[in-house]
Coordinates of C-alpha atoms in Angstrom, one line a residue:
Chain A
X1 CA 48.5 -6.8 19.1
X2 CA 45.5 -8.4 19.6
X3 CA 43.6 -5.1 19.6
X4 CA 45.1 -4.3 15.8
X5 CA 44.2 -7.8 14.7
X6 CA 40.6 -7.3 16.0
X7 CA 40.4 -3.8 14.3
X8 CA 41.4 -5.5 11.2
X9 CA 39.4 -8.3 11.0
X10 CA 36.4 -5.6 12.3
X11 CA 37.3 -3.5 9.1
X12 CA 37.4 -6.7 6.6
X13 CA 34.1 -7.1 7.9
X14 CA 32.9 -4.1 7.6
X15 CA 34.7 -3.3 4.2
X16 CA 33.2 -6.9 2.9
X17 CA 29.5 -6.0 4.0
X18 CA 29.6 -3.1 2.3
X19 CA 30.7 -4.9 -0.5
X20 CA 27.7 -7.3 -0.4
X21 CA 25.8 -4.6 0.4
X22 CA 25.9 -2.1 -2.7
X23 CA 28.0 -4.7 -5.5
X24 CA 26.4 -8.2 -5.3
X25 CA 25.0 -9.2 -8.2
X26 CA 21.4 -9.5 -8.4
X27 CA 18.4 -10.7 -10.8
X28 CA 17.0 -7.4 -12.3
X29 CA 13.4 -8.7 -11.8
X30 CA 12.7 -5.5 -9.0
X31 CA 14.0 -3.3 -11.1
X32 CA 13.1 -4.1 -14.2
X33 CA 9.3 -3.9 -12.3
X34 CA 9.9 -0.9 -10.8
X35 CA 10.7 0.7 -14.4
X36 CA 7.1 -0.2 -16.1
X37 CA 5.3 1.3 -13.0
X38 CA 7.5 4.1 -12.4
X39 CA 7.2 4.6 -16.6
X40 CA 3.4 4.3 -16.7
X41 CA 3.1 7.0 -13.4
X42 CA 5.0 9.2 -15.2
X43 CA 3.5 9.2 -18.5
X44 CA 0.4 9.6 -16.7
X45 CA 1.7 12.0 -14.7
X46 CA 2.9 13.9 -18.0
X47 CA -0.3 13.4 -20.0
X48 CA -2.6 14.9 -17.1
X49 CA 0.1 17.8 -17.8
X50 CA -1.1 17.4 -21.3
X51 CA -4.8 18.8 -20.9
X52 CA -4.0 22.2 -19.5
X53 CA 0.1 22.1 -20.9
X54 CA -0.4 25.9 -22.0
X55 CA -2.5 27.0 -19.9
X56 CA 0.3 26.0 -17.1
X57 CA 3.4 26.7 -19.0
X58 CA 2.4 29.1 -22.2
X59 CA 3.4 32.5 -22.3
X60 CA 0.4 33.9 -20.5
X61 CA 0.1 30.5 -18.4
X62 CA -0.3 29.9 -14.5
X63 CA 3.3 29.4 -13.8
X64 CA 4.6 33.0 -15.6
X65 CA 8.6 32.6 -16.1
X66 CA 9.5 35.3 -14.3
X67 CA 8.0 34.4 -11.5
X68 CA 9.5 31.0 -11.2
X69 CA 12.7 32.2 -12.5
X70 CA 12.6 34.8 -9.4
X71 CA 11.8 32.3 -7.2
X72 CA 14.9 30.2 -8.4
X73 CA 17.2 33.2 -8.2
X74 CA 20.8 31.9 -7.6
X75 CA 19.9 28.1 -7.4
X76 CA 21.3 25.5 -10.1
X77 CA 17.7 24.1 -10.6
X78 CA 17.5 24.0 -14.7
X79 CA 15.2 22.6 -17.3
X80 CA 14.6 22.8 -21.1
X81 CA 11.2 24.3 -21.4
X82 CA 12.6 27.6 -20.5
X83 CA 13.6 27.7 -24.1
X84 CA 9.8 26.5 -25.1
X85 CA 6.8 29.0 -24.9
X86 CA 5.2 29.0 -27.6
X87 CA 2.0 26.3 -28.2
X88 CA 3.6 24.6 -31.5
X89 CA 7.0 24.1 -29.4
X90 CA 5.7 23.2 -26.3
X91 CA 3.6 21.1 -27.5
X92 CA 6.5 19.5 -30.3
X93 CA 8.6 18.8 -26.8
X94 CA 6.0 17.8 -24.5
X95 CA 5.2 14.7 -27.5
X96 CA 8.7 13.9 -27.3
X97 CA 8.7 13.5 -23.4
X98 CA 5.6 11.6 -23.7
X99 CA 7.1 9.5 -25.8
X100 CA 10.2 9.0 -24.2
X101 CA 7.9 7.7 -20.5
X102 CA 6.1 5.5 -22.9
X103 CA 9.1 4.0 -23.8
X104 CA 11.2 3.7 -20.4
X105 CA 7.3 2.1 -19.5
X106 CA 7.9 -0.7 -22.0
X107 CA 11.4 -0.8 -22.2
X108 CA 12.3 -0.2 -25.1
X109 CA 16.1 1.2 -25.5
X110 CA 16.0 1.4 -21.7
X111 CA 19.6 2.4 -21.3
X112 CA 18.9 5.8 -23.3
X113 CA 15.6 6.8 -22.6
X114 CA 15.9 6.2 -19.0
X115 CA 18.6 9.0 -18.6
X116 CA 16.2 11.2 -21.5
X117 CA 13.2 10.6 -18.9
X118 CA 15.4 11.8 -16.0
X119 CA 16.3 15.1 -17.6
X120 CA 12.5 15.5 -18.8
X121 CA 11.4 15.1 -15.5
X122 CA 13.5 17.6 -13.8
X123 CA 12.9 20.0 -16.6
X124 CA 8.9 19.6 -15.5
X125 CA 9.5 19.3 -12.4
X126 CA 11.5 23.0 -12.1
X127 CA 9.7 25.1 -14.6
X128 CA 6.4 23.7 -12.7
X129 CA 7.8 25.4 -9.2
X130 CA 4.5 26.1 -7.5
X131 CA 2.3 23.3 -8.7
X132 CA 4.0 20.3 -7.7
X133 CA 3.8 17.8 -4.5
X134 CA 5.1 14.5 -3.6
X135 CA 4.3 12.7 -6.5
X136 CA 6.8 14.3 -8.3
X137 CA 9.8 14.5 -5.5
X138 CA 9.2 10.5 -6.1
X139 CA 9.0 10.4 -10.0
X140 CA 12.1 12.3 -9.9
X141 CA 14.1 10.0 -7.8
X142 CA 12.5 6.7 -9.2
X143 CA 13.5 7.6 -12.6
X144 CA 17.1 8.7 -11.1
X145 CA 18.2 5.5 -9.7
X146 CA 16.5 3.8 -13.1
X147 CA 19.0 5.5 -15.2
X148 CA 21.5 4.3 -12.5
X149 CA 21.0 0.3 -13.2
X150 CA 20.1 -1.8 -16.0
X151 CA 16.5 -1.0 -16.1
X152 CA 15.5 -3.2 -19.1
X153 CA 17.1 -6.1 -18.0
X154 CA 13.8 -7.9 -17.0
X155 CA 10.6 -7.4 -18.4
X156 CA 11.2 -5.4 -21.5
X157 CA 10.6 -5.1 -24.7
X158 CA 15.3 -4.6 -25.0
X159 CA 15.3 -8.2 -23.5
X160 CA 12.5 -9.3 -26.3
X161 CA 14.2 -8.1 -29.0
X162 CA 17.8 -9.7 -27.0
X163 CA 15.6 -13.3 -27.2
X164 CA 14.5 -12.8 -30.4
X165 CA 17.6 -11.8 -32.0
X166 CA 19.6 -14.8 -30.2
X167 CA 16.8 -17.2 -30.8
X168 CA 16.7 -18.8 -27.6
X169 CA 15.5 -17.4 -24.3
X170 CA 18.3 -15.9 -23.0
X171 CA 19.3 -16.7 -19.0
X172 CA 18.9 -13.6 -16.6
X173 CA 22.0 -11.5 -16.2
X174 CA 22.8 -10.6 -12.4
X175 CA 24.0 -7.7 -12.3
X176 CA 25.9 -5.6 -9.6
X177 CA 24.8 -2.3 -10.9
X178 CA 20.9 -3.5 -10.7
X179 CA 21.5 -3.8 -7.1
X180 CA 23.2 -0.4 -6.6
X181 CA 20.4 1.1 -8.0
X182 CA 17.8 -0.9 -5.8
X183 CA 20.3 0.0 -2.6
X184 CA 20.2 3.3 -3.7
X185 CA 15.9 3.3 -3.7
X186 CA 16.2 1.6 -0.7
X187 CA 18.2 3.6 1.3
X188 CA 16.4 7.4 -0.3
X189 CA 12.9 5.8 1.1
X190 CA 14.4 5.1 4.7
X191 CA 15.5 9.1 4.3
X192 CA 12.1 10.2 2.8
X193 CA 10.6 8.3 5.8
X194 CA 12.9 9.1 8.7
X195 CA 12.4 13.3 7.4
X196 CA 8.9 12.9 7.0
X197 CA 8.1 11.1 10.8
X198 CA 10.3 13.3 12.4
X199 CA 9.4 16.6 10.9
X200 CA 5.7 15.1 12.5
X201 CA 7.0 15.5 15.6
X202 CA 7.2 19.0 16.1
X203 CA 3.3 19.4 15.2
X204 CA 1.0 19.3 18.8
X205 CA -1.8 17.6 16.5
X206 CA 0.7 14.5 15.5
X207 CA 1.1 13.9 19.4
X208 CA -2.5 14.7 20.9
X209 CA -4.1 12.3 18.5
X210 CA -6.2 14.1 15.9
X211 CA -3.9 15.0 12.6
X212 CA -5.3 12.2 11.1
X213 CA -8.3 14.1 12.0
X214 CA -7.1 17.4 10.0
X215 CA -6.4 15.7 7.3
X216 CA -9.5 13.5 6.4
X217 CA -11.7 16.5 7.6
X218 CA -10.1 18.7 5.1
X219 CA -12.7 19.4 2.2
X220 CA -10.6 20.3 -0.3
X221 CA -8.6 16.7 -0.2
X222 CA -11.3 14.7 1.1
X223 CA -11.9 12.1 -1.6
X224 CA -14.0 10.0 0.4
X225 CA -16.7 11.5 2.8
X226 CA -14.8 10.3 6.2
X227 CA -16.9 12.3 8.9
X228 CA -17.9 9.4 10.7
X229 CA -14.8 9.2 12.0
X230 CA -15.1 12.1 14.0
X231 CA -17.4 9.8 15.8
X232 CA -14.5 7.7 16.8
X233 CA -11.9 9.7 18.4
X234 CA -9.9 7.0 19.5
X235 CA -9.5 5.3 16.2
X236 CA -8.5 8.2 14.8
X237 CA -5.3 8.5 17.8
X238 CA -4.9 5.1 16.7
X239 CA -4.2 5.8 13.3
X240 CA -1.7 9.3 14.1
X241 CA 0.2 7.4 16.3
X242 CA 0.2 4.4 13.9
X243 CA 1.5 6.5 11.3
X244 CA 4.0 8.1 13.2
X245 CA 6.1 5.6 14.7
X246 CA 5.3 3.8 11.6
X247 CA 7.9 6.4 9.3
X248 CA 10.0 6.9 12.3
X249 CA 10.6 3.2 12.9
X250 CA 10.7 2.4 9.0
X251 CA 14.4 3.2 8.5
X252 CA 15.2 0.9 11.1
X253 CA 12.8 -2.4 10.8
X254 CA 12.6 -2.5 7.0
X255 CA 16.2 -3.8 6.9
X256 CA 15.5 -7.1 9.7
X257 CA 13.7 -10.2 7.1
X258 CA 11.6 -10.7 10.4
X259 CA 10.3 -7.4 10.6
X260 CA 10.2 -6.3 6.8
X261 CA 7.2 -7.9 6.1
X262 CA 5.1 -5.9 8.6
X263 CA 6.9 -3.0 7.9
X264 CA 5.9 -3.1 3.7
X265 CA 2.0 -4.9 4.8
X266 CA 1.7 -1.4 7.0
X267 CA 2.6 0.8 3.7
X268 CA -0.5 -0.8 1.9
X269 CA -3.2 0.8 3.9
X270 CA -1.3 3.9 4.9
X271 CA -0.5 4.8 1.3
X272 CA -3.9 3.5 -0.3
X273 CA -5.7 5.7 2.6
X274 CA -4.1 8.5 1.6
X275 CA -4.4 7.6 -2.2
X276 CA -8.5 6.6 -1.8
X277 CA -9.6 9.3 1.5
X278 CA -7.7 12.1 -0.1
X279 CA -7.3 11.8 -3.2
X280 CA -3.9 11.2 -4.1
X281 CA -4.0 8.3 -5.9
X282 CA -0.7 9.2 -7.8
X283 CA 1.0 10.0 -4.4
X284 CA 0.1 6.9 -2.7
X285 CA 1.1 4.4 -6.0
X286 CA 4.1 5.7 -6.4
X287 CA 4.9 5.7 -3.0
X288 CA 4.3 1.7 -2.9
X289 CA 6.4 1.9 -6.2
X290 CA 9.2 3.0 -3.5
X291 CA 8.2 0.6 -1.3
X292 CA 8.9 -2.1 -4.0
X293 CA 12.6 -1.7 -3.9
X294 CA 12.5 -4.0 -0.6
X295 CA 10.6 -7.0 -2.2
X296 CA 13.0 -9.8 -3.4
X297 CA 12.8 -10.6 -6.9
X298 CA 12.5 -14.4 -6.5
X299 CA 8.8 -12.9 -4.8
X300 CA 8.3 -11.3 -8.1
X301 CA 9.3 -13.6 -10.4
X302 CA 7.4 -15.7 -8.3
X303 CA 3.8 -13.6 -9.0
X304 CA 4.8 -12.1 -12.3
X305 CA 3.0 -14.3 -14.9
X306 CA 4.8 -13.6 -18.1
X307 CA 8.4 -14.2 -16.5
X308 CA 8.4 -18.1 -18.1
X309 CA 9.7 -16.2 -21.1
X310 CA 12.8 -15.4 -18.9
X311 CA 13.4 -18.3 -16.9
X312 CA 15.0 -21.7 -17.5
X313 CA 12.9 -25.2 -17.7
X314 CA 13.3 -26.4 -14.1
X315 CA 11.2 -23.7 -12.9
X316 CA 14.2 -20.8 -11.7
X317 CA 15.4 -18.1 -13.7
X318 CA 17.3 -19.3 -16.2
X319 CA 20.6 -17.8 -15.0
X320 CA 19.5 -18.2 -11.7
X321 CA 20.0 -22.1 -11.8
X322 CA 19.1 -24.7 -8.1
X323 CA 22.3 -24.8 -6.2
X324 CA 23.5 -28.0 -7.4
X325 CA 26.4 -28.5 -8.9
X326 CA 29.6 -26.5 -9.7
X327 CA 28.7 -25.4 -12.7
X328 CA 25.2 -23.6 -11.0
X329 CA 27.4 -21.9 -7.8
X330 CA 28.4 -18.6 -8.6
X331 CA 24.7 -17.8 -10.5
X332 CA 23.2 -18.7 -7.6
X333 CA 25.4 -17.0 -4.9
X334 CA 25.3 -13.8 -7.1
X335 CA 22.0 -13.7 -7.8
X336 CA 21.0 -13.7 -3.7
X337 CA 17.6 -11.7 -3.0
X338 CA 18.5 -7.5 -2.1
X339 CA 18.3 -8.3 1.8
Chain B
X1 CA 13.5 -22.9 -26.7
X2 CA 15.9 -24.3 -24.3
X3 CA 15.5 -28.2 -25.1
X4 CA 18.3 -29.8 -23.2
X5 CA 19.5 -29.2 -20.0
X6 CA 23.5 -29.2 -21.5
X7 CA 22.4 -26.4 -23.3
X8 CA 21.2 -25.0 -20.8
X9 CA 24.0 -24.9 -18.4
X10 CA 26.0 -23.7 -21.5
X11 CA 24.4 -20.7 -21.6
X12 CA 24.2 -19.8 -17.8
X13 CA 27.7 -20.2 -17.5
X14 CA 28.4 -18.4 -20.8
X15 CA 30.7 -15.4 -21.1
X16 CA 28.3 -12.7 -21.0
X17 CA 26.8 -14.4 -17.7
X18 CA 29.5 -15.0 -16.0
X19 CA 31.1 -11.3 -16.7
X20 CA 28.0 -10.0 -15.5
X21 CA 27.8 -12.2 -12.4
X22 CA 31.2 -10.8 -11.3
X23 CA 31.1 -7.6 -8.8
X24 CA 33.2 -4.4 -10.5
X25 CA 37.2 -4.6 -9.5
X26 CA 38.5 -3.2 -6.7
X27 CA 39.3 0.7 -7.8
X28 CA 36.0 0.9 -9.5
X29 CA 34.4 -0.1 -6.4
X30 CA 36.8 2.1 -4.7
X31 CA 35.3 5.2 -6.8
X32 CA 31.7 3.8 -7.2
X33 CA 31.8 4.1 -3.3
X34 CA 32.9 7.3 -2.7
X35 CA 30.0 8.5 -5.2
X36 CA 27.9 6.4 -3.1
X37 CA 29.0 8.1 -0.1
X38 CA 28.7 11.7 -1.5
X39 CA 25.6 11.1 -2.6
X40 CA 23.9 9.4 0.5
X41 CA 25.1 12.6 2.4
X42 CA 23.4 15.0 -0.7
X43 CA 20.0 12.7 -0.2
X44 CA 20.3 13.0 3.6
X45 CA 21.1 16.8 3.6
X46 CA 17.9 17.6 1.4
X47 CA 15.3 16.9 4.0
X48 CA 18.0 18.2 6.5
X49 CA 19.1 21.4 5.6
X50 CA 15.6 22.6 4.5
X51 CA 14.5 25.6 6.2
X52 CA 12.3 27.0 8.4
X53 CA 14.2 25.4 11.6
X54 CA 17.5 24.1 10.1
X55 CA 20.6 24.4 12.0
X56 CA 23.3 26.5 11.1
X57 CA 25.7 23.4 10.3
X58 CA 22.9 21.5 8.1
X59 CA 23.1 25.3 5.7
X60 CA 26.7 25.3 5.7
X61 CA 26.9 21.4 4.6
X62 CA 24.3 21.7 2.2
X63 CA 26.0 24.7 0.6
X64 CA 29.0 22.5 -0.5
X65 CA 26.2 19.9 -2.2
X66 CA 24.1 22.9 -4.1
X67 CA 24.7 22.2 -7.3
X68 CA 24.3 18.4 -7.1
X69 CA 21.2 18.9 -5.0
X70 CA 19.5 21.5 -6.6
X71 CA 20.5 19.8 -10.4
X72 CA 18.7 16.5 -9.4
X73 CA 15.9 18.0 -7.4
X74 CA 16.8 16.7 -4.0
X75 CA 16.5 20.0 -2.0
X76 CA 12.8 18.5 -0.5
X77 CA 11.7 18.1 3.1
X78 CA 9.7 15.2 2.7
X79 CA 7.6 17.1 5.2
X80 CA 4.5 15.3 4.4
X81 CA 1.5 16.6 6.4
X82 CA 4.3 18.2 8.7
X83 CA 4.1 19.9 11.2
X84 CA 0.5 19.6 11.3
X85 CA -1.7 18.9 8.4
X86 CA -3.1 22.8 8.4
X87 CA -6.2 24.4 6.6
X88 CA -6.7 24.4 3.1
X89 CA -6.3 27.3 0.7
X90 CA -8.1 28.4 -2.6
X91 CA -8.0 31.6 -4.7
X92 CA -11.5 33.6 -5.5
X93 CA -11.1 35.7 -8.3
X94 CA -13.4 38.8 -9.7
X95 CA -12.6 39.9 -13.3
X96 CA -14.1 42.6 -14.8
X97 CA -14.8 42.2 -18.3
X98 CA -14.6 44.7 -21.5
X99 CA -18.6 45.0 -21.0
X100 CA -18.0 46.3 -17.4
X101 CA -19.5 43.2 -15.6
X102 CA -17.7 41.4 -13.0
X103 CA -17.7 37.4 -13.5
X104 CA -16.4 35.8 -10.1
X105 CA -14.5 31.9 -10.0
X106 CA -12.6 30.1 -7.8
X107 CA -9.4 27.5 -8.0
X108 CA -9.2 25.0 -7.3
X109 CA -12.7 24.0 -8.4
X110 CA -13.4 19.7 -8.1
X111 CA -16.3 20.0 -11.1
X112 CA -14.0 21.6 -13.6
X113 CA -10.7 20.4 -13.4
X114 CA -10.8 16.7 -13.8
X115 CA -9.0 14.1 -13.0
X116 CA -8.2 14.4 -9.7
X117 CA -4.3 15.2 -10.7
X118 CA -4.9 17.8 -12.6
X119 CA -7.4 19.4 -9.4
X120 CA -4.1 18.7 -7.4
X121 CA -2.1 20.6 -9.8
X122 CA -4.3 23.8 -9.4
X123 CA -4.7 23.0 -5.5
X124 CA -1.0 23.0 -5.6
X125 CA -1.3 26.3 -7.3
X126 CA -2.9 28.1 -4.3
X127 CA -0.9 26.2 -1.6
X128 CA 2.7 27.2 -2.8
X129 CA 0.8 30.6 -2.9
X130 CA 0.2 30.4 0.9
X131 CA 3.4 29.0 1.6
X132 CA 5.3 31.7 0.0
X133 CA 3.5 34.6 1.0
X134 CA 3.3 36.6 4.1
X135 CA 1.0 39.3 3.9
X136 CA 2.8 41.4 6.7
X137 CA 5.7 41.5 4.1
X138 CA 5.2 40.4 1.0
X139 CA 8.3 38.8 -1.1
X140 CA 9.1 39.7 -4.6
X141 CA 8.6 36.0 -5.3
X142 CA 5.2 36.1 -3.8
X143 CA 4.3 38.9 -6.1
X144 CA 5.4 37.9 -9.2
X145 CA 3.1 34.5 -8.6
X146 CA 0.2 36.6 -7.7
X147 CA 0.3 38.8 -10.7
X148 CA 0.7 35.7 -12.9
X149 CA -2.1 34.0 -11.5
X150 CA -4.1 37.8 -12.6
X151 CA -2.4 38.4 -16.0
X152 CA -3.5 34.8 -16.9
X153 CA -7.3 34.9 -15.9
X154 CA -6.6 38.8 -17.4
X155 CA -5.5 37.0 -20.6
X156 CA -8.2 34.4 -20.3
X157 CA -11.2 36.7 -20.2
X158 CA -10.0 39.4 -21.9
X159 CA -10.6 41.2 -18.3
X160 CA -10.3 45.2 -17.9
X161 CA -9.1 44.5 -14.2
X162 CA -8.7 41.4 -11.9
X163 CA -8.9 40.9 -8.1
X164 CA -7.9 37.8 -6.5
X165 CA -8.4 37.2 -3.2
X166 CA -6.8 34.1 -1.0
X167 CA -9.2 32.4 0.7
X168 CA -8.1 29.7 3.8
X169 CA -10.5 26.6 4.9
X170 CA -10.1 25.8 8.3
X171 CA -10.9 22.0 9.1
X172 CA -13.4 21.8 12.2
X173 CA -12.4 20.2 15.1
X174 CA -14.1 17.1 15.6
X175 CA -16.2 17.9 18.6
X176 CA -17.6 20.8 16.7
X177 CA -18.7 18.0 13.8
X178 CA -20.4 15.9 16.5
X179 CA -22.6 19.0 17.3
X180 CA -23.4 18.7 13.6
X181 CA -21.1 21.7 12.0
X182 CA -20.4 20.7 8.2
X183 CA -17.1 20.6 6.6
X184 CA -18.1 23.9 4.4
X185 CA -20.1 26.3 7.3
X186 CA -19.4 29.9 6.4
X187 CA -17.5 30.1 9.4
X188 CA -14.7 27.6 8.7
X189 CA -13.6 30.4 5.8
X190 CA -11.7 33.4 6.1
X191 CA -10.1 35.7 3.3
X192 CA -8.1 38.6 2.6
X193 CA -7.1 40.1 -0.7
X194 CA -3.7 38.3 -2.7
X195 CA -3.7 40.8 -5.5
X196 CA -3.5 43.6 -6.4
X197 CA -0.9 43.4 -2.9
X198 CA -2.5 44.5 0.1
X199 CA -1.0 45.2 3.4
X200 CA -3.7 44.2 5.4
X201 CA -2.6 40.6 7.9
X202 CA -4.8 38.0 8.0
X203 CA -6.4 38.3 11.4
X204 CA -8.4 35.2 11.5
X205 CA -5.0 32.7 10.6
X206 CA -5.2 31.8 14.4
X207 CA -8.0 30.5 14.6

């Protein structure tokens, strides 16, 4: 009997954490941040697209239909351009996307254009099937877990207009589905980390020391003239291994508060190295962007300088009121940090 | 403006907080789980499933998610720099214009497509190239890609005839930069023809 009353309190436990976990009510202040960058990456993203769009996806254009349409023989992979080849159209729908990222960027009708920015960027992202990378792997699963949660909830023009209309500045709404859809980032960057570390380990260079090497001595990435570091052979291990254990290890120490800190400091250089020595600047943002999903948003609240607009006079957000009083209780316990 | 503190509290407790505040009841978090749960495993079988070197079980799972993984674009391996970050690739190209004179390029080129995302876009361009193809036996896929890349410089120049020509940029091992060898020596760069298809196997690519 014992046993069975242990194995039921162990599953209330269990069944309550993961409760906490994915449905506790949260400020929207991460991802209500995470929308303007992930908006502004991929309206840049889209307007780079912009300069050469048919030359890329016209008629006669790098990426010929049939081609990429053999290559996605018998998948589900779909998009909208296919419909779109000639200049006027393409460039009547490529407006529209533009903007519709200008938009999610600001926040404006955040609900809507949040799911219209998701199905613009998987249409981009499959008819451009042999000119993409890892920038837009992450703009497509940013921009999924955005139309997931209430993305304009903080720092929008929707919340504005909310103010505005109401005529007082309106307390911050926790909300459950704001934290599924940071869980959701959260636990997609621990995957994208855990794949990426361990795929590492079947390449010789990542364990002698010197793929850090093959990559900053590659010409064509090389961004930064880094040939001195041949000269140092043992920083260069350093950084492999660094790098390394650093993914493998991510999944793991990101979720402990005493090690998250180091974990997210060690994503600065590693991503801005690989954004400022090779020249993915895009990559490594929006990788940070990821990275974001794991800072509290008391912490941005905290650094954001226009968020007075959206908090209460004693210095918290206004829905988020000091844990005094009866009344203040169940704001405060719902609005605990994503940890 | 908030001006007293009554108000204040009126408003954090007010309906639409407090609604808000709640979690979701039980059967929707019932549901909202099991979607969770589905689609953790889709994210997790994406990196996991993707060939070359997937097991036999991660190709059966994954077949059961296809349409939910290919639909959101989740079928990547995250394979950054992985196994090894390799040499670089870039296409030379010789067209041969209506005057009969041959007018050679290269992609990606750093001085003509700027910014730096849109040189990515065209480096992208001959890397998937690479990563498709496999000169011993080419696929229709690889093909198709080729002759794009020659029916659009065709279409660009007006060209009577167009020969591209894949060219791979091996990074020098550091030792061999200490003794002074530069990043571009001739020697680092080997080629062999892309289109029109060859036959020929690149016998340098183990270097």
């Amino acid at each position: 009997m014992r046993i069975v009353s242990a194995v039921q309190t162990w599953s209330r436990e269990i069944l309550a954490g993961w409760n906490r976990f994915w449905f506790q009510a949260v400020d929207p202040a991460t991802l209500g941040l995470i929308r303007i960058c992930t908006g502004a990456m991929l309206l840049y993203t889209h307007l780079v697209w912009g300069l050469h769009l048919t030359t890329f996806f016209g008629r006669h254009g790098w990426l010929p239909t049939e081609a990429v349409r053999l290559l996605q023989k018998d998948t589900y992979a779909w998009s909208y351009l296919w419909w779109f080849e000639s200049p006027a159209a393409l460039w009547t729908v490529h407006v529209i996307a533009l903007v519709v990222f200008a938009m999610l960027m600001i926040g404006l009708f955040s609900r809507v254009v949040s799911v219209l920015a998701l199905i613009a960027t998987l249409s981009y992202i499959t008819r451009a099937q042999g000119s993409l990378f890892g920038l837009d792997q992450i703009n497509a699963l940013l921009v999924m877990y955005l139309a997931v949660g209430p993305s304009g909830a903080a720092f929008s023009v929707d919340r504005w207009l909310k103010s505005r209309r109401a005529g007082v500045p309106l307390p911050v709404e926790p909300s459950w589905s704001a934290n599924l859809a940071i869980r959701l980032i959260q636990v997609h960057m621990c995957i994208i980390y855990l794949f990426a570390g361990l795929a590492k380990l079947t390449g010789p260079a990542w364990w002698d020391g010197t793929a850090m090497w093959m990559a900053l001595g590659n010409l064509e990435y090389q961004s930064l003239d880094m040939v001195w570091i041949a000269q140092w052979p043992l920083l260069i291990n350093l950084l492999t291994h660094v790098t390394v254990f650093w993914e493998i290890s991510y999944s793991a120490l990101v979720w402990p508060r005493s090690t998250r800190p180091i974990v997210l400091l060690l994503a600065i250089p590693l991503h801005m190295g690989i954004a400022i020595c090779l020249g993915m600047m895009t990559f490594g943002l929006i990788m940070l962007v990821g990275n974001m999903a794991f800072v509290p948003p008391e912490f941005i609240r905290a650094l954001w300088p226009w968020s007075a607009a959206e908090r209460g006079r004693g210095g918290e957000p206004a829905g988020v009121v000091p844990q005094t009083g009866k009344a203040a209780r169940p704001a405060a316990r719902a609005s605990g940090s994503q940890r | 403006m908030l001006k007293s503190p009554i108000i204040k509290i009126a408003m954090v407790d007010s309906p639409m907080s407090q609604s808000s505040i709640r979690q979701p009841r039980a059967a929707v978090r019932a549901v909202l789980s099991l979607l969770i749960i589905l689609h953790v495993v889709a994210v997790f079988l994406g990196p996991f499933a993707m060939p070359p070197g997937n097991s036999q079980l991660s190709a059966v799972c994954a077949q059961a998610f296809q349409p939910y993984v290919e639909g959101l674009c989740l079928a990547n391996g995250y394979r950054f720099f992985a196994p090894e970050p390799g040499p670089s690739h870039l296409i030379r190209y010789e067209v041969t214009l209506p005057d009969g004179s041959v007018k050679e390029g290269m992609f990606p080129d750093r001085q003509q497509h700027f910014p730096r995302l849109l040189y990515h876009r065209y480096f992208m361009l001959t890397e998937f190239i690479n990563t498709i193809d496999d000169p011993a036996a080419p696929s229709d896929a690889a093909k198709a890609y080729a002759r794009g890349y020659a029916e659009h410089l065709a279409d660009v120049y007006q060209a009577k005839d167009v020969k591209l020509y894949l060219r791979r940029h091996f990074v020098p091992r550091m030792l061999e930069v200490e003794r002074g060898m530069r990043l571009s020596d001739r020697s680092l760069y080997k080629e062999r023809p892309l289109y029109p298809a060859s036959q020929e196997s690149d016998a340098n690519a183990d270097r």
